[in-house]
Amino acid sequence: MTSTGNATQVTTCRVCGGQDWQPVVSFGDLPLADSFLEPSDSYDAEPRYPLGVICCRSCRLMSLTHVVDPEVLYRTYPYTTSDSEMMTKHMQRVVEICGDRFGVTAGSFVVEIGSNTGSQLKAFQKAGIRTLGIDPALNIVEVARRRGVETLPDFFSVETAASVKEKYGAPRLILGRHVFAHIDDISGVVEGVRSMLDPDGLFAIEVPYVVDMLQRNEFDTIYHEHLSYFGVGTLATLFERHGLKIVDVERLPVHGGSILVFAGLADGTWATRPIVEELIAGERAFGLDKDGTYEQFALNFASIKEELVSLIRGLRADGKRIVGYGAPAKGNTLLNACGLGLDDLEFCSDTTEFKQGKVLPGTHIPVRAPSEVAVDEVDYYLLLAWNYSEEILKKEQAFLAKGGRFILPNPTPSVVPSQA
Ligand code: TYD
Ligand code: ZN
């Protein structure tokens, strides 16, 4: 590993130990996607780190080229789980799946790694389930505790696992929702998890599905926090190396397409459902094991960039006013990787209070509260929060009805026409 500042170059695959990497795409040096800034006269001190992806030719893990020090990324983490309608429903569904398929019901004990403000654990609590959260972000742990979700302010490790098991007993379920892709030492986490599991215990992780990302050209989901992009086959390799096996997978629509993967001890209670082999066969058919699939992804990024930039600049030349809808982390990759900036988008509107009044990392585009956006200020919204497109388009009927339009960046740039 070589280090530049607080970023370390990846040389060894965190799943299989391989070192034969296919370079996929590089976006250059970018600021952290969740590092919103106070408006300032000078942004010279804004830290930037290399952002790009490579693919392990042995196990086909897609990984970032560089890992930013987690102490820099997570100790005061601004990200809070969205309490959107879609997310609330999704979390409820996770509780149901765990209950229906694996008997995680009233009286069970559930531990969540990366529990954030505790929204998922709250949903478990409503079903009478005992919960414990573990999250390293001190500011966020405070919020969770105030909501009545007991949370340990820590990174998860073999040591944390041992002390939790001793104090609280073995959990029926250890859950990591959209956290596993953020962790460099995944072997350490899986080892810690294994040490806590009884034969009927389960480890469930929810990660963005690499097949969905590649198929729908979701290149903007690549940012410094997302170290790994997983398929089921790669996860099966990882778990096998640590005495676990995948027993079930559910595909889910959140975050551009995700998978909820359940693993148990290799010699544990749970039988493997046929869906696991079906998905692995589907990944082979899609070409996850071939260099060409990743080469195509890089080509698709280049053409989306060109199309999106020319669409937006064309509209600007016609005097149209374009505003970003949402200021998600992925939006910052999209704008910075495509070279879009203040000349293209006047501002972004976002419902998250702490982002309002700040400027986006890299582009320094200001963020405003939706309530402060006047109707005549926007001709086109660039839908940066496209993972909520259904909910947002429904909510913005009035904007569409008065002649407004939405630009969708993926799978290829398109315009949702006005309904005026
Ligand atoms: P999120 O889904 O958390 O994406 P990422 O992981 O890429 O940060 O971010 C969605 C953002 O969009 C969040 O800042 C809230 C914002 N948002 C709106 O402004 N309006 C909306 O109607 C919705 C659903 C989200
Ligand atoms: Zn590998």
CSV table of C-alpha atoms and ligand atoms in Angstrom, one decimal:
chain,number,residue,atom,x,y,z
A,1,MET,CA,0.0,0.0,0.0
A,2,THR,CA,1.2,3.5,-0.8
A,3,SER,CA,-0.1,6.5,1.0
A,4,THR,CA,-0.8,10.0,-0.2
A,5,GLY,CA,-1.9,12.3,2.7
A,6,ASN,CA,-4.8,10.5,4.3
A,7,ALA,CA,-5.5,8.2,1.3
A,8,THR,CA,-3.9,4.8,0.8
A,9,GLN,CA,-3.6,3.1,-2.6
A,10,VAL,CA,-5.2,-0.3,-2.7
A,11,THR,CA,-2.8,-3.1,-3.8
A,12,THR,CA,-4.3,-6.3,-2.3
A,13,CYS,CA,-7.9,-7.4,-2.8
A,14,ARG,CA,-9.8,-7.1,0.4
A,15,VAL,CA,-11.9,-10.2,-0.5
A,16,CYS,CA,-9.5,-12.7,-1.9
A,17,GLY,CA,-6.0,-11.3,-1.4
A,18,GLY,CA,-5.4,-11.1,-5.2
A,19,GLN,CA,-3.2,-8.4,-6.8
A,20,ASP,CA,-4.2,-8.6,-10.4
A,21,TRP,CA,-6.3,-5.5,-11.0
A,22,GLN,CA,-8.1,-4.3,-14.1
A,23,PRO,CA,-8.1,-0.5,-14.2
A,24,VAL,CA,-11.7,0.5,-14.9
A,25,VAL,CA,-12.2,4.3,-14.7
A,26,SER,CA,-10.6,7.3,-12.9
A,27,PHE,CA,-12.4,10.5,-12.1
A,28,GLY,CA,-9.3,12.4,-11.0
A,29,ASP,CA,-8.8,14.0,-7.6
A,30,LEU,CA,-12.1,14.8,-6.0
A,31,PRO,CA,-13.2,16.2,-2.7
A,32,LEU,CA,-15.2,14.0,-0.3
A,33,ALA,CA,-18.8,13.7,-1.5
A,34,ASP,CA,-20.4,14.5,1.9
A,35,SER,CA,-18.0,17.4,2.8
A,36,PHE,CA,-20.4,20.3,2.4
A,37,LEU,CA,-18.6,23.7,3.0
A,38,GLU,CA,-19.6,27.0,4.5
A,39,PRO,CA,-19.7,29.7,1.7
A,40,SER,CA,-16.3,31.3,1.6
A,41,ASP,CA,-14.1,33.6,-0.5
A,42,SER,CA,-11.5,30.9,-1.0
A,43,TYR,CA,-11.7,27.2,-1.2
A,44,ASP,CA,-8.0,26.6,-1.7
A,45,ALA,CA,-7.7,24.4,1.4
A,46,GLU,CA,-10.4,21.9,0.3
A,47,PRO,CA,-8.8,18.4,0.5
A,48,ARG,CA,-9.0,16.2,-2.6
A,49,TYR,CA,-8.3,12.5,-2.9
A,50,PRO,CA,-7.9,10.3,-6.0
A,51,LEU,CA,-11.2,8.7,-7.0
A,52,GLY,CA,-11.3,5.8,-9.4
A,53,VAL,CA,-12.2,2.1,-9.6
A,54,ILE,CA,-10.3,-1.1,-10.3
A,55,CYS,CA,-11.6,-4.7,-10.6
A,56,CYS,CA,-9.9,-7.8,-9.1
A,57,ARG,CA,-9.5,-10.4,-11.9
A,58,SER,CA,-9.6,-13.3,-9.4
A,59,CYS,CA,-12.8,-12.6,-7.4
A,60,ARG,CA,-14.2,-9.7,-9.4
A,61,LEU,CA,-14.5,-7.3,-6.5
A,62,MET,CA,-14.8,-3.8,-7.9
A,63,SER,CA,-12.8,-1.5,-5.5
A,64,LEU,CA,-11.8,2.1,-5.3
A,65,THR,CA,-8.2,2.7,-6.2
A,66,HIS,CA,-7.6,4.6,-2.9
A,67,VAL,CA,-9.0,4.4,0.7
A,68,VAL,CA,-9.4,7.6,2.7
A,69,ASP,CA,-8.6,7.2,6.4
A,70,PRO,CA,-11.9,6.3,8.1
A,71,GLU,CA,-11.1,8.7,11.0
A,72,VAL,CA,-11.3,11.5,8.4
A,73,LEU,CA,-14.5,10.2,6.9
A,74,TYR,CA,-16.6,9.0,9.7
A,75,ARG,CA,-15.8,10.5,13.1
A,76,THR,CA,-18.1,13.4,12.5
A,77,TYR,CA,-20.2,12.1,9.7
A,78,PRO,CA,-22.8,14.4,8.2
A,79,TYR,CA,-24.8,11.7,6.6
A,80,THR,CA,-28.1,10.9,8.2
A,81,THR,CA,-30.4,8.2,6.9
A,82,SER,CA,-33.2,9.7,4.9
A,83,ASP,CA,-36.6,9.5,6.5
A,84,SER,CA,-38.3,9.6,3.1
A,85,GLU,CA,-41.4,7.7,2.5
A,86,MET,CA,-39.5,5.1,0.3
A,87,MET,CA,-36.9,4.5,3.0
A,88,THR,CA,-39.4,4.1,5.8
A,89,LYS,CA,-41.3,1.5,3.8
A,90,HIS,CA,-38.1,-0.2,2.9
A,91,MET,CA,-37.0,-0.5,6.5
A,92,GLN,CA,-40.3,-2.0,7.4
A,93,ARG,CA,-39.8,-4.5,4.6
A,94,VAL,CA,-36.4,-5.5,6.0
A,95,VAL,CA,-38.1,-6.2,9.4
A,96,GLU,CA,-40.7,-8.4,7.6
A,97,ILE,CA,-38.2,-10.4,5.6
A,98,CYS,CA,-36.2,-11.1,8.7
A,99,GLY,CA,-39.3,-12.2,10.6
A,100,ASP,CA,-41.0,-14.2,7.9
A,101,ARG,CA,-38.0,-16.1,6.6
A,102,PHE,CA,-35.8,-16.4,9.6
A,103,GLY,CA,-38.0,-16.1,12.6
A,104,VAL,CA,-36.4,-12.8,13.8
A,105,THR,CA,-39.5,-11.8,15.9
A,106,ALA,CA,-40.5,-10.4,19.3
A,107,GLY,CA,-37.9,-11.2,21.9
A,108,SER,CA,-35.1,-11.7,19.4
A,109,PHE,CA,-31.9,-9.6,19.7
A,110,VAL,CA,-30.7,-7.7,16.7
A,111,VAL,CA,-27.4,-5.8,16.4
A,112,GLU,CA,-26.9,-3.3,13.6
A,113,ILE,CA,-23.5,-2.2,12.5
A,114,GLY,CA,-23.4,1.4,11.1
A,115,SER,CA,-26.8,2.0,12.7
A,116,ASN,CA,-26.7,5.8,12.0
A,117,THR,CA,-29.6,7.6,13.7
A,118,GLY,CA,-31.3,4.4,14.5
A,119,SER,CA,-34.2,4.4,12.0
A,120,GLN,CA,-33.9,0.8,11.1
A,121,LEU,CA,-33.6,-0.4,14.7
A,122,LYS,CA,-36.6,1.7,15.6
A,123,ALA,CA,-38.5,-0.4,13.0
A,124,PHE,CA,-37.3,-3.6,14.7
A,125,GLN,CA,-38.2,-2.2,18.1
A,126,LYS,CA,-41.8,-1.7,16.9
A,127,ALA,CA,-42.0,-5.5,16.3
A,128,GLY,CA,-40.9,-6.1,19.9
A,129,ILE,CA,-37.3,-6.9,19.0
A,130,ARG,CA,-34.4,-6.0,21.3
A,131,THR,CA,-31.8,-3.9,19.5
A,132,LEU,CA,-28.3,-2.5,19.8
A,133,GLY,CA,-26.6,-0.1,17.4
A,134,ILE,CA,-22.9,0.3,16.8
A,135,ASP,CA,-21.7,3.4,14.9
A,136,PRO,CA,-18.5,5.4,15.0
A,137,ALA,CA,-19.9,8.8,14.3
A,138,LEU,CA,-20.2,10.5,17.7
A,139,ASN,CA,-22.6,13.2,16.6
A,140,ILE,CA,-24.9,10.6,15.1
A,141,VAL,CA,-24.8,8.3,18.1
A,142,GLU,CA,-26.1,11.1,20.2
A,143,VAL,CA,-29.1,11.5,17.9
A,144,ALA,CA,-29.8,7.8,18.0
A,145,ARG,CA,-29.6,7.7,21.8
A,146,ARG,CA,-32.0,10.5,22.1
A,147,ARG,CA,-34.5,8.6,20.0
A,148,GLY,CA,-34.2,5.7,22.4
A,149,VAL,CA,-31.9,3.5,20.4
A,150,GLU,CA,-29.0,2.2,22.5
A,151,THR,CA,-25.9,2.7,20.4
A,152,LEU,CA,-22.2,2.1,21.0
A,153,PRO,CA,-19.9,4.8,19.6
A,154,ASP,CA,-17.4,2.6,17.9
A,155,PHE,CA,-16.1,1.0,14.7
A,156,PHE,CA,-17.1,-2.7,14.6
A,157,SER,CA,-14.2,-5.1,15.1
A,158,VAL,CA,-13.3,-8.5,16.6
A,159,GLU,CA,-12.9,-6.8,20.0
A,160,THR,CA,-16.2,-4.9,19.8
A,161,ALA,CA,-17.9,-8.3,18.8
A,162,ALA,CA,-16.4,-10.0,21.9
A,163,SER,CA,-17.5,-7.4,24.3
A,164,VAL,CA,-21.0,-7.1,22.9
A,165,LYS,CA,-21.5,-10.9,23.0
A,166,GLU,CA,-20.3,-11.0,26.6
A,167,LYS,CA,-22.5,-8.2,27.8
A,168,TYR,CA,-25.7,-8.8,25.7
A,169,GLY,CA,-25.5,-12.4,24.5
A,170,ALA,CA,-25.4,-13.8,20.9
A,171,PRO,CA,-27.6,-11.9,18.5
A,172,ARG,CA,-30.1,-13.7,16.3
A,173,LEU,CA,-29.3,-11.2,13.6
A,174,ILE,CA,-26.3,-8.9,12.9
A,175,LEU,CA,-27.3,-6.4,10.2
A,176,GLY,CA,-25.2,-3.9,8.2
A,177,ARG,CA,-27.3,-1.7,5.9
A,178,HIS,CA,-25.2,0.2,3.4
A,179,VAL,CA,-22.1,0.1,5.6
A,180,PHE,CA,-20.3,-3.0,4.4
A,181,ALA,CA,-19.2,-1.3,1.2
A,182,HIS,CA,-17.7,1.4,3.4
A,183,ILE,CA,-15.4,-0.9,5.3
A,184,ASP,CA,-11.8,-1.6,4.2
A,185,ASP,CA,-11.1,-4.5,6.6
A,186,ILE,CA,-14.1,-6.6,5.7
A,187,SER,CA,-12.3,-9.8,6.7
A,188,GLY,CA,-12.0,-8.4,10.2
A,189,VAL,CA,-15.7,-7.6,10.3
A,190,VAL,CA,-16.7,-11.0,9.0
A,191,GLU,CA,-14.4,-12.6,11.6
A,192,GLY,CA,-16.0,-10.5,14.3
A,193,VAL,CA,-19.5,-11.5,13.1
A,194,ARG,CA,-18.6,-15.2,13.0
A,195,SER,CA,-17.4,-15.1,16.5
A,196,MET,CA,-20.8,-13.8,17.7
A,197,LEU,CA,-23.0,-16.1,15.7
A,198,ASP,CA,-24.9,-19.2,17.1
A,199,PRO,CA,-25.8,-21.9,14.6
A,200,ASP,CA,-29.2,-20.2,14.0
A,201,GLY,CA,-27.6,-16.7,13.9
A,202,LEU,CA,-27.6,-14.6,10.7
A,203,PHE,CA,-25.5,-11.9,9.2
A,204,ALA,CA,-27.4,-9.7,6.8
A,205,ILE,CA,-25.8,-7.0,4.7
A,206,GLU,CA,-27.4,-4.6,2.3
A,207,VAL,CA,-25.2,-3.3,-0.4
A,208,PRO,CA,-25.7,-1.6,-3.8
A,209,TYR,CA,-25.8,-4.4,-6.4
A,210,VAL,CA,-22.9,-4.1,-8.9
A,211,VAL,CA,-25.0,-5.6,-11.7
A,212,ASP,CA,-27.5,-2.8,-11.3
A,213,MET,CA,-24.8,-0.2,-11.1
A,214,LEU,CA,-23.2,-1.4,-14.3
A,215,GLN,CA,-26.4,-2.0,-16.2
A,216,ARG,CA,-27.9,1.4,-15.4
A,217,ASN,CA,-24.6,3.3,-15.6
A,218,GLU,CA,-24.8,4.5,-12.0
A,219,PHE,CA,-21.2,5.8,-12.0
A,220,ASP,CA,-22.2,8.5,-9.6
A,221,THR,CA,-22.7,6.0,-6.8
A,222,ILE,CA,-18.9,5.8,-6.8
A,223,TYR,CA,-17.4,8.0,-4.1
A,224,HIS,CA,-14.8,7.9,-1.5
A,225,GLU,CA,-17.1,6.3,1.1
A,226,HIS,CA,-18.0,3.3,-1.2
A,227,LEU,CA,-14.8,1.2,-1.2
A,228,SER,CA,-16.4,-1.9,-2.7
A,229,TYR,CA,-19.0,-2.8,-5.3
A,230,PHE,CA,-20.3,-6.3,-4.8
A,231,GLY,CA,-21.9,-9.1,-6.7
A,232,VAL,CA,-23.3,-12.2,-5.0
A,233,GLY,CA,-20.5,-14.4,-6.4
A,234,THR,CA,-17.8,-12.1,-4.9
A,235,LEU,CA,-19.6,-12.1,-1.5
A,236,ALA,CA,-19.9,-15.9,-1.6
A,237,THR,CA,-16.1,-16.1,-2.0
A,238,LEU,CA,-15.6,-13.7,0.9
A,239,PHE,CA,-18.0,-15.6,3.3
A,240,GLU,CA,-16.5,-19.0,2.3
A,241,ARG,CA,-13.1,-17.8,3.3
A,242,HIS,CA,-14.4,-17.1,6.8
A,243,GLY,CA,-16.6,-20.2,7.5
A,244,LEU,CA,-19.9,-18.6,6.5
A,245,LYS,CA,-22.2,-19.3,3.6
A,246,ILE,CA,-24.9,-17.2,1.8
A,247,VAL,CA,-28.3,-18.6,2.5
A,248,ASP,CA,-30.6,-16.1,0.9
A,249,VAL,CA,-30.6,-12.9,-1.2
A,250,GLU,CA,-33.3,-10.4,-1.9
A,251,ARG,CA,-33.1,-7.8,-4.6
A,252,LEU,CA,-34.3,-4.3,-3.5
A,253,PRO,CA,-35.0,-1.1,-5.4
A,254,VAL,CA,-33.2,1.3,-2.9
A,255,HIS,CA,-30.1,3.3,-3.8
A,256,GLY,CA,-30.3,2.5,-7.5
A,257,GLY,CA,-30.7,-1.3,-6.9
A,258,SER,CA,-29.4,-3.1,-3.8
A,259,ILE,CA,-29.2,-6.7,-2.5
A,260,LEU,CA,-30.0,-7.9,1.0
A,261,VAL,CA,-27.7,-10.9,1.5
A,262,PHE,CA,-28.2,-13.3,4.4
A,263,ALA,CA,-25.3,-15.5,5.6
A,264,GLY,CA,-25.1,-18.1,8.3
A,265,LEU,CA,-22.4,-20.4,9.7
A,266,ALA,CA,-21.3,-22.8,7.0
A,267,ASP,CA,-22.4,-25.7,9.2
A,268,GLY,CA,-25.3,-23.8,10.7
A,269,THR,CA,-29.1,-24.2,10.7
A,270,TRP,CA,-30.0,-22.5,7.5
A,271,ALA,CA,-30.2,-24.2,4.1
A,272,THR,CA,-29.2,-22.2,1.0
A,273,ARG,CA,-32.2,-21.0,-1.1
A,274,PRO,CA,-32.0,-21.6,-4.9
A,275,ILE,CA,-32.0,-17.8,-5.6
A,276,VAL,CA,-28.4,-17.7,-4.5
A,277,GLU,CA,-27.2,-19.9,-7.3
A,278,GLU,CA,-29.6,-18.3,-9.8
A,279,LEU,CA,-28.1,-14.9,-9.1
A,280,ILE,CA,-24.5,-16.1,-9.4
A,281,ALA,CA,-25.4,-17.8,-12.7
A,282,GLY,CA,-27.0,-14.5,-13.8
A,283,GLU,CA,-23.9,-12.6,-13.0
A,284,ARG,CA,-21.8,-14.9,-15.1
A,285,ALA,CA,-24.3,-14.5,-18.0
A,286,PHE,CA,-24.1,-10.7,-17.6
A,287,GLY,CA,-20.3,-10.9,-17.8
A,288,LEU,CA,-19.1,-9.9,-14.3
A,289,ASP,CA,-16.1,-12.2,-14.9
A,290,LYS,CA,-15.0,-10.5,-18.1
A,291,ASP,CA,-12.8,-7.4,-18.6
A,292,GLY,CA,-15.0,-6.2,-21.4
A,293,THR,CA,-18.0,-5.6,-19.1
A,294,TYR,CA,-16.0,-3.0,-17.1
A,295,GLU,CA,-14.5,-1.5,-20.2
A,296,GLN,CA,-18.0,-0.9,-21.5
A,297,PHE,CA,-19.0,0.8,-18.2
A,298,ALA,CA,-16.1,3.2,-18.6
A,299,LEU,CA,-17.1,3.9,-22.2
A,300,ASN,CA,-20.7,4.5,-21.1
A,301,PHE,CA,-19.5,7.0,-18.4
A,302,ALA,CA,-17.6,8.9,-21.1
A,303,SER,CA,-20.6,9.1,-23.4
A,304,ILE,CA,-23.0,10.1,-20.6
A,305,LYS,CA,-20.6,12.8,-19.5
A,306,GLU,CA,-20.5,14.2,-23.1
A,307,GLU,CA,-24.3,14.0,-23.6
A,308,LEU,CA,-25.2,15.5,-20.2
A,309,VAL,CA,-22.7,18.4,-20.6
A,310,SER,CA,-23.9,19.2,-24.1
A,311,LEU,CA,-27.6,18.9,-23.1
A,312,ILE,CA,-27.1,21.3,-20.1
A,313,ARG,CA,-24.9,23.8,-21.9
A,314,GLY,CA,-27.3,23.8,-24.8
A,315,LEU,CA,-30.2,24.7,-22.5
A,316,ARG,CA,-28.1,27.3,-20.8
A,317,ALA,CA,-27.3,28.9,-24.1
A,318,ASP,CA,-31.1,29.1,-24.7
A,319,GLY,CA,-31.3,31.0,-21.4
A,320,LYS,CA,-32.9,28.2,-19.4
A,321,ARG,CA,-32.4,28.1,-15.6
A,322,ILE,CA,-31.2,24.8,-14.3
A,323,VAL,CA,-31.2,23.8,-10.7
A,324,GLY,CA,-30.1,20.6,-9.0
A,325,TYR,CA,-32.9,18.5,-7.3
A,326,GLY,CA,-31.4,17.2,-4.1
A,327,ALA,CA,-27.8,17.5,-3.0
A,328,PRO,CA,-26.9,13.8,-2.4
A,329,ALA,CA,-23.4,12.5,-2.2
A,330,LYS,CA,-23.8,10.9,-5.6
A,331,GLY,CA,-24.7,14.3,-7.1
A,332,ASN,CA,-21.2,15.5,-6.1
A,333,THR,CA,-19.5,12.7,-8.0
A,334,LEU,CA,-21.8,13.4,-11.0
A,335,LEU,CA,-21.1,17.1,-11.1
A,336,ASN,CA,-17.3,16.9,-10.3
A,337,ALA,CA,-16.7,13.9,-12.6
A,338,CYS,CA,-18.6,15.5,-15.5
A,339,GLY,CA,-17.0,18.9,-14.9
A,340,LEU,CA,-20.3,20.7,-14.4
A,341,GLY,CA,-20.3,23.7,-12.1
A,342,LEU,CA,-21.7,27.0,-11.1
A,343,ASP,CA,-22.2,28.1,-14.8
A,344,ASP,CA,-24.4,25.2,-15.3
A,345,LEU,CA,-26.5,24.9,-12.1
A,346,GLU,CA,-27.4,28.0,-10.2
A,347,PHE,CA,-28.0,26.2,-7.0
A,348,CYS,CA,-29.4,22.9,-5.6
A,349,SER,CA,-32.5,22.5,-3.5
A,350,ASP,CA,-32.4,19.9,-0.7
A,351,THR,CA,-34.7,19.1,2.2
A,352,THR,CA,-31.8,18.2,4.6
A,353,GLU,CA,-31.4,21.1,7.0
A,354,PHE,CA,-27.6,20.9,7.6
A,355,LYS,CA,-26.9,21.1,3.9
A,356,GLN,CA,-29.0,24.2,3.4
A,357,GLY,CA,-26.9,27.4,3.3
A,358,LYS,CA,-23.7,25.4,2.6
A,359,VAL,CA,-22.0,24.9,-0.8
A,360,LEU,CA,-21.3,21.6,-2.6
A,361,PRO,CA,-17.8,20.1,-2.3
A,362,GLY,CA,-15.7,20.8,-5.4
A,363,THR,CA,-18.3,22.8,-7.5
A,364,HIS,CA,-19.2,25.2,-4.6
A,365,ILE,CA,-22.8,25.3,-5.9
A,366,PRO,CA,-25.0,26.7,-3.1
A,367,VAL,CA,-27.7,24.6,-1.4
A,368,ARG,CA,-31.1,26.1,-0.6
A,369,ALA,CA,-34.2,24.8,1.2
A,370,PRO,CA,-37.0,23.8,-1.3
A,371,SER,CA,-39.3,26.4,0.4
A,372,GLU,CA,-36.9,29.2,-0.6
A,373,VAL,CA,-37.1,28.3,-4.3
A,374,ALA,CA,-39.5,30.5,-6.3
A,375,VAL,CA,-41.5,28.9,-9.1
A,376,ASP,CA,-40.0,31.2,-11.8
A,377,GLU,CA,-36.4,30.4,-10.8
A,378,VAL,CA,-36.4,26.9,-12.3
A,379,ASP,CA,-37.0,25.7,-15.9
A,380,TYR,CA,-35.2,22.4,-15.5
A,381,TYR,CA,-34.3,20.3,-12.5
A,382,LEU,CA,-31.3,18.1,-12.8
A,383,LEU,CA,-32.4,15.1,-10.7
A,384,LEU,CA,-29.3,14.4,-8.7
A,385,ALA,CA,-31.4,12.4,-6.1
A,386,TRP,CA,-32.5,10.0,-8.9
A,387,ASN,CA,-32.9,7.1,-6.5
A,388,TYR,CA,-36.1,8.8,-5.3
A,389,SER,CA,-37.3,9.7,-8.8
A,390,GLU,CA,-40.7,8.1,-8.4
A,391,GLU,CA,-41.5,9.8,-5.1
A,392,ILE,CA,-40.1,13.1,-6.4
A,393,LEU,CA,-41.9,13.2,-9.8
A,394,LYS,CA,-45.1,12.5,-7.9
A,395,LYS,CA,-44.4,15.3,-5.5
A,396,GLU,CA,-43.5,17.8,-8.2
A,397,GLN,CA,-46.7,17.4,-10.3
A,398,ALA,CA,-47.3,21.1,-10.0
A,399,PHE,CA,-43.9,22.0,-11.3
A,400,LEU,CA,-44.3,19.7,-14.3
A,401,ALA,CA,-47.9,21.0,-14.9
A,402,LYS,CA,-46.7,24.6,-15.1
A,403,GLY,CA,-44.1,23.7,-17.8
A,404,GLY,CA,-41.1,22.6,-15.7
A,405,ARG,CA,-39.0,19.7,-16.8
A,406,PHE,CA,-36.6,17.2,-15.1
A,407,ILE,CA,-33.3,16.0,-16.5
A,408,LEU,CA,-32.5,12.4,-15.5
A,409,PRO,CA,-28.9,11.5,-15.7
A,410,ASN,CA,-29.1,7.7,-16.1
A,411,PRO,CA,-29.2,5.1,-17.6
A,412,THR,CA,-28.6,7.7,-20.3
A,413,PRO,CA,-29.5,11.4,-20.0
A,414,SER,CA,-33.1,12.1,-20.7
A,415,VAL,CA,-35.7,14.8,-20.2
A,416,VAL,CA,-39.0,14.2,-18.4
A,417,PRO,CA,-41.2,16.4,-20.5
A,418,SER,CA,-43.4,19.2,-19.1
A,419,GLN,CA,-47.1,18.3,-18.6
A,420,ALA,CA,-48.2,21.8,-19.3
B,1,TYD,P1,-29.4,10.0,-0.5
B,1,TYD,O1,-30.5,9.1,-1.0
B,1,TYD,O2,-29.0,9.8,0.9
B,1,TYD,O3,-28.2,9.7,-1.5
B,1,TYD,P2,-26.6,9.7,-1.2
B,1,TYD,O4,-26.3,8.4,-0.5
B,1,TYD,O5,-26.1,9.8,-2.7
B,1,TYD,O6,-26.2,10.9,-0.4
B,1,TYD,O7,-29.7,11.5,-0.7
B,1,TYD,C1,-30.9,12.0,-1.1
B,1,TYD,C2,-30.8,13.5,-1.0
B,1,TYD,O8,-31.9,14.1,-1.6
B,1,TYD,C3,-30.9,14.0,0.5
B,1,TYD,O9,-29.9,15.0,0.7
B,1,TYD,C4,-32.3,14.5,0.6
B,1,TYD,C5,-32.6,15.0,-0.8
B,1,TYD,N1,-34.0,14.9,-1.1
B,1,TYD,C6,-34.7,16.1,-1.4
B,1,TYD,O10,-34.1,17.2,-1.4
B,1,TYD,N2,-36.0,16.1,-1.8
B,1,TYD,C7,-36.7,14.9,-1.8
B,1,TYD,O11,-37.9,14.9,-2.1
B,1,TYD,C8,-36.0,13.7,-1.5
B,1,TYD,C9,-36.7,12.3,-1.6
B,1,TYD,C10,-34.6,13.7,-1.2
B,2,ZN,ZN,-10.2,-10.4,-5.3
